[in-house]
Amino acid sequence: MTFTPNLIKVRGGKEDLMRLQYVTIFLTDNIFKRYKGEDKFLKLMKIYPIGDDGELIEGVKLEPNIIEVVFRKK
């Protein structure tokens, strides 16, 4: 059983999101899914940039069963 968040907001502009190497979504402490940071995926997961904070990109908790959403740069 997997849980998909309805909305993930991250700090950083759209161009920063497009440059991501991987988007890692933790479902539990040890179970996670990793995706390439592609526009199609970002739209599918409804990941939207908030503001334009340059290199600063971080995830936010939405639900208790989402431990962490991590966005890694190359």
CSV table of N, CA and C in Angstrom, one decimal:
chain,number,residue,atom,x,y,z
A,1,MET,N,0.8,-1.2,0.0
A,1,MET,CA,0.0,0.0,0.0
A,1,MET,C,0.9,1.2,0.0
A,2,THR,N,0.6,2.1,-0.9
A,2,THR,CA,1.4,3.4,-1.0
A,2,THR,C,0.5,4.6,-0.8
A,3,PHE,N,1.1,5.6,-0.3
A,3,PHE,CA,0.4,6.8,0.0
A,3,PHE,C,0.9,7.9,-0.9
A,4,THR,N,0.1,8.5,-1.7
A,4,THR,CA,0.5,9.6,-2.5
A,4,THR,C,-0.1,10.9,-2.0
A,5,PRO,N,0.8,11.9,-1.7
A,5,PRO,CA,0.3,13.2,-1.3
A,5,PRO,C,-0.4,13.9,-2.4
A,6,ASN,N,-1.4,14.7,-2.0
A,6,ASN,CA,-2.2,15.4,-3.0
A,6,ASN,C,-1.4,16.7,-3.5
A,7,LEU,N,-0.6,17.2,-2.6
A,7,LEU,CA,0.1,18.4,-2.9
A,7,LEU,C,1.4,18.5,-2.2
A,8,ILE,N,2.5,18.8,-2.9
A,8,ILE,CA,3.8,19.0,-2.2
A,8,ILE,C,4.2,20.4,-2.6
A,9,LYS,N,4.5,21.2,-1.7
A,9,LYS,CA,5.1,22.5,-2.0
A,9,LYS,C,6.6,22.5,-1.6
A,10,VAL,N,7.4,23.1,-2.5
A,10,VAL,CA,8.8,23.1,-2.2
A,10,VAL,C,9.3,24.5,-2.4
A,11,ARG,N,10.4,24.9,-1.8
A,11,ARG,CA,11.0,26.2,-2.0
A,11,ARG,C,11.9,26.1,-3.2
A,12,GLY,N,11.8,27.1,-4.0
A,12,GLY,CA,12.6,27.1,-5.2
A,12,GLY,C,11.7,27.4,-6.4
A,13,GLY,N,12.3,27.9,-7.5
A,13,GLY,CA,11.6,28.2,-8.7
A,13,GLY,C,11.5,26.9,-9.5
A,14,LYS,N,10.7,27.1,-10.6
A,14,LYS,CA,10.4,25.9,-11.5
A,14,LYS,C,11.7,25.4,-12.1
A,15,GLU,N,12.6,26.3,-12.5
A,15,GLU,CA,13.9,25.9,-13.1
A,15,GLU,C,14.7,25.1,-12.1
A,16,ASP,N,14.7,25.4,-10.9
A,16,ASP,CA,15.4,24.7,-9.9
A,16,ASP,C,14.8,23.3,-9.8
A,17,LEU,N,13.5,23.1,-9.8
A,17,LEU,CA,12.9,21.8,-9.8
A,17,LEU,C,13.3,21.0,-11.0
A,18,MET,N,13.4,21.6,-12.1
A,18,MET,CA,13.7,20.9,-13.4
A,18,MET,C,15.1,20.4,-13.3
A,19,ARG,N,16.0,21.0,-12.5
A,19,ARG,CA,17.4,20.6,-12.5
A,19,ARG,C,17.6,19.5,-11.4
A,20,LEU,N,16.6,19.1,-10.7
A,20,LEU,CA,16.8,18.0,-9.7
A,20,LEU,C,17.2,16.7,-10.3
A,21,GLN,N,18.1,16.0,-9.7
A,21,GLN,CA,18.5,14.7,-10.2
A,21,GLN,C,17.4,13.7,-9.8
A,22,TYR,N,17.1,13.7,-8.5
A,22,TYR,CA,16.1,12.8,-8.0
A,22,TYR,C,15.1,13.4,-7.1
A,23,VAL,N,13.9,12.9,-7.1
A,23,VAL,CA,12.9,13.3,-6.1
A,23,VAL,C,12.7,12.0,-5.2
A,24,THR,N,13.0,12.1,-4.0
A,24,THR,CA,12.9,10.9,-3.1
A,24,THR,C,11.7,11.2,-2.1
A,25,ILE,N,10.7,10.3,-2.2
A,25,ILE,CA,9.5,10.4,-1.3
A,25,ILE,C,9.5,9.3,-0.4
A,26,PHE,N,9.7,9.6,0.9
A,26,PHE,CA,9.7,8.6,2.0
A,26,PHE,C,8.3,8.2,2.4
A,27,LEU,N,7.9,6.9,2.2
A,27,LEU,CA,6.6,6.5,2.7
A,27,LEU,C,6.7,6.1,4.1
A,28,THR,N,7.8,5.5,4.6
A,28,THR,CA,8.1,5.2,6.0
A,28,THR,C,9.5,5.6,6.2
A,29,ASP,N,10.1,5.2,7.3
A,29,ASP,CA,11.5,5.5,7.6
A,29,ASP,C,12.4,4.8,6.6
A,30,ASN,N,12.0,3.6,6.2
A,30,ASN,CA,12.9,2.8,5.3
A,30,ASN,C,12.4,2.5,3.9
A,31,ILE,N,11.1,2.9,3.7
A,31,ILE,CA,10.5,2.6,2.4
A,31,ILE,C,10.3,3.9,1.7
A,32,PHE,N,10.9,4.0,0.5
A,32,PHE,CA,10.8,5.2,-0.2
A,32,PHE,C,10.8,4.9,-1.7
A,33,LYS,N,10.3,5.9,-2.5
A,33,LYS,CA,10.3,5.8,-3.9
A,33,LYS,C,11.1,6.9,-4.4
A,34,ARG,N,11.9,6.6,-5.5
A,34,ARG,CA,12.8,7.7,-6.0
A,34,ARG,C,12.5,7.9,-7.5
A,35,TYR,N,12.3,9.1,-7.9
A,35,TYR,CA,12.0,9.4,-9.2
A,35,TYR,C,12.9,10.5,-9.8
A,36,LYS,N,13.1,10.5,-11.1
A,36,LYS,CA,13.9,11.6,-11.7
A,36,LYS,C,13.1,12.8,-11.6
A,37,GLY,N,13.7,14.0,-11.4
A,37,GLY,CA,13.0,15.2,-11.3
A,37,GLY,C,12.6,15.7,-12.7
A,38,GLU,N,11.6,15.1,-13.3
A,38,GLU,CA,11.2,15.5,-14.6
A,38,GLU,C,9.8,16.2,-14.5
A,39,ASP,N,9.6,17.1,-15.5
A,39,ASP,CA,8.4,17.9,-15.5
A,39,ASP,C,7.1,17.0,-15.5
A,40,LYS,N,7.1,15.9,-16.2
A,40,LYS,CA,6.0,15.0,-16.2
A,40,LYS,C,5.7,14.5,-14.8
A,41,PHE,N,6.7,14.1,-14.1
A,41,PHE,CA,6.5,13.5,-12.8
A,41,PHE,C,6.0,14.6,-11.9
A,42,LEU,N,6.6,15.8,-12.0
A,42,LEU,CA,6.3,16.9,-11.1
A,42,LEU,C,4.8,17.3,-11.3
A,43,LYS,N,4.3,17.2,-12.5
A,43,LYS,CA,2.9,17.5,-12.7
A,43,LYS,C,2.0,16.4,-12.2
A,44,LEU,N,2.5,15.2,-12.4
A,44,LEU,CA,1.7,14.0,-12.0
A,44,LEU,C,1.5,14.1,-10.4
A,45,MET,N,2.6,14.4,-9.7
A,45,MET,CA,2.6,14.4,-8.3
A,45,MET,C,2.1,15.7,-7.7
A,46,LYS,N,1.7,16.7,-8.6
A,46,LYS,CA,1.3,18.0,-8.2
A,46,LYS,C,2.3,18.7,-7.3
A,47,ILE,N,3.5,18.7,-7.7
A,47,ILE,CA,4.6,19.4,-7.0
A,47,ILE,C,4.7,20.8,-7.6
A,48,TYR,N,4.5,21.8,-6.8
A,48,TYR,CA,4.6,23.2,-7.2
A,48,TYR,C,5.6,23.9,-6.5
A,49,PRO,N,6.4,24.8,-7.2
A,49,PRO,CA,7.3,25.7,-6.5
A,49,PRO,C,6.6,26.8,-5.8
A,50,ILE,N,7.1,27.2,-4.6
A,50,ILE,CA,6.6,28.4,-3.9
A,50,ILE,C,7.7,29.4,-3.8
A,51,GLY,N,7.5,30.6,-4.3
A,51,GLY,CA,8.5,31.6,-4.3
A,51,GLY,C,9.7,31.3,-5.2
A,52,ASP,N,10.8,32.0,-5.0
A,52,ASP,CA,12.0,31.7,-5.9
A,52,ASP,C,13.2,31.9,-5.0
A,53,ASP,N,13.5,30.8,-4.3
A,53,ASP,CA,14.6,30.8,-3.3
A,53,ASP,C,15.9,30.3,-3.8
A,54,GLY,N,16.1,30.3,-5.1
A,54,GLY,CA,17.4,29.9,-5.7
A,54,GLY,C,17.7,28.5,-5.4
A,55,GLU,N,18.8,28.2,-4.7
A,55,GLU,CA,19.3,26.8,-4.5
A,55,GLU,C,18.6,26.1,-3.4
A,56,LEU,N,17.8,26.8,-2.6
A,56,LEU,CA,17.2,26.2,-1.4
A,56,LEU,C,16.0,25.5,-1.8
A,57,ILE,N,16.0,24.2,-1.7
A,57,ILE,CA,14.9,23.4,-2.0
A,57,ILE,C,14.7,22.4,-0.9
A,58,GLU,N,13.5,22.3,-0.3
A,58,GLU,CA,13.3,21.4,0.8
A,58,GLU,C,11.9,20.9,0.8
A,59,GLY,N,11.7,19.8,1.4
A,59,GLY,CA,10.3,19.2,1.4
A,59,GLY,C,9.6,19.6,2.7
A,60,VAL,N,8.3,19.4,2.6
A,60,VAL,CA,7.5,19.7,3.8
A,60,VAL,C,6.6,18.5,4.1
A,61,LYS,N,6.3,18.3,5.4
A,61,LYS,CA,5.5,17.2,5.8
A,61,LYS,C,4.0,17.6,5.6
A,62,LEU,N,3.2,16.7,5.0
A,62,LEU,CA,1.8,17.0,4.8
A,62,LEU,C,1.0,16.1,5.7
A,63,GLU,N,1.3,14.8,5.8
A,63,GLU,CA,0.5,13.9,6.6
A,63,GLU,C,1.5,13.2,7.5
A,64,PRO,N,1.0,12.6,8.6
A,64,PRO,CA,1.8,11.9,9.6
A,64,PRO,C,2.6,10.7,9.0
A,65,ASN,N,2.0,10.1,8.0
A,65,ASN,CA,2.6,8.9,7.4
A,65,ASN,C,3.6,9.2,6.3
A,66,ILE,N,3.8,10.5,6.1
A,66,ILE,CA,4.9,10.9,5.2
A,66,ILE,C,6.0,11.5,6.1
A,67,ILE,N,7.1,10.7,6.2
A,67,ILE,CA,8.2,11.1,7.1
A,67,ILE,C,8.9,12.3,6.6
A,68,GLU,N,9.3,12.3,5.3
A,68,GLU,CA,10.1,13.3,4.8
A,68,GLU,C,10.0,13.3,3.2
A,69,VAL,N,10.0,14.5,2.6
A,69,VAL,CA,10.1,14.6,1.2
A,69,VAL,C,11.4,15.3,0.9
A,70,VAL,N,12.4,14.6,0.3
A,70,VAL,CA,13.7,15.2,0.1
A,70,VAL,C,13.9,15.4,-1.4
A,71,PHE,N,14.4,16.6,-1.7
A,71,PHE,CA,14.8,16.9,-3.1
A,71,PHE,C,16.3,17.1,-3.2
A,72,ARG,N,16.9,16.3,-4.0
A,72,ARG,CA,18.4,16.3,-4.1
A,72,ARG,C,18.8,17.0,-5.4
A,73,LYS,N,19.8,17.8,-5.3
A,73,LYS,CA,20.4,18.4,-6.5
A,73,LYS,C,21.5,17.4,-7.0
A,74,LYS,N,21.9,17.7,-8.3
A,74,LYS,CA,23.0,16.8,-8.9
A,74,LYS,C,24.3,17.1,-8.1
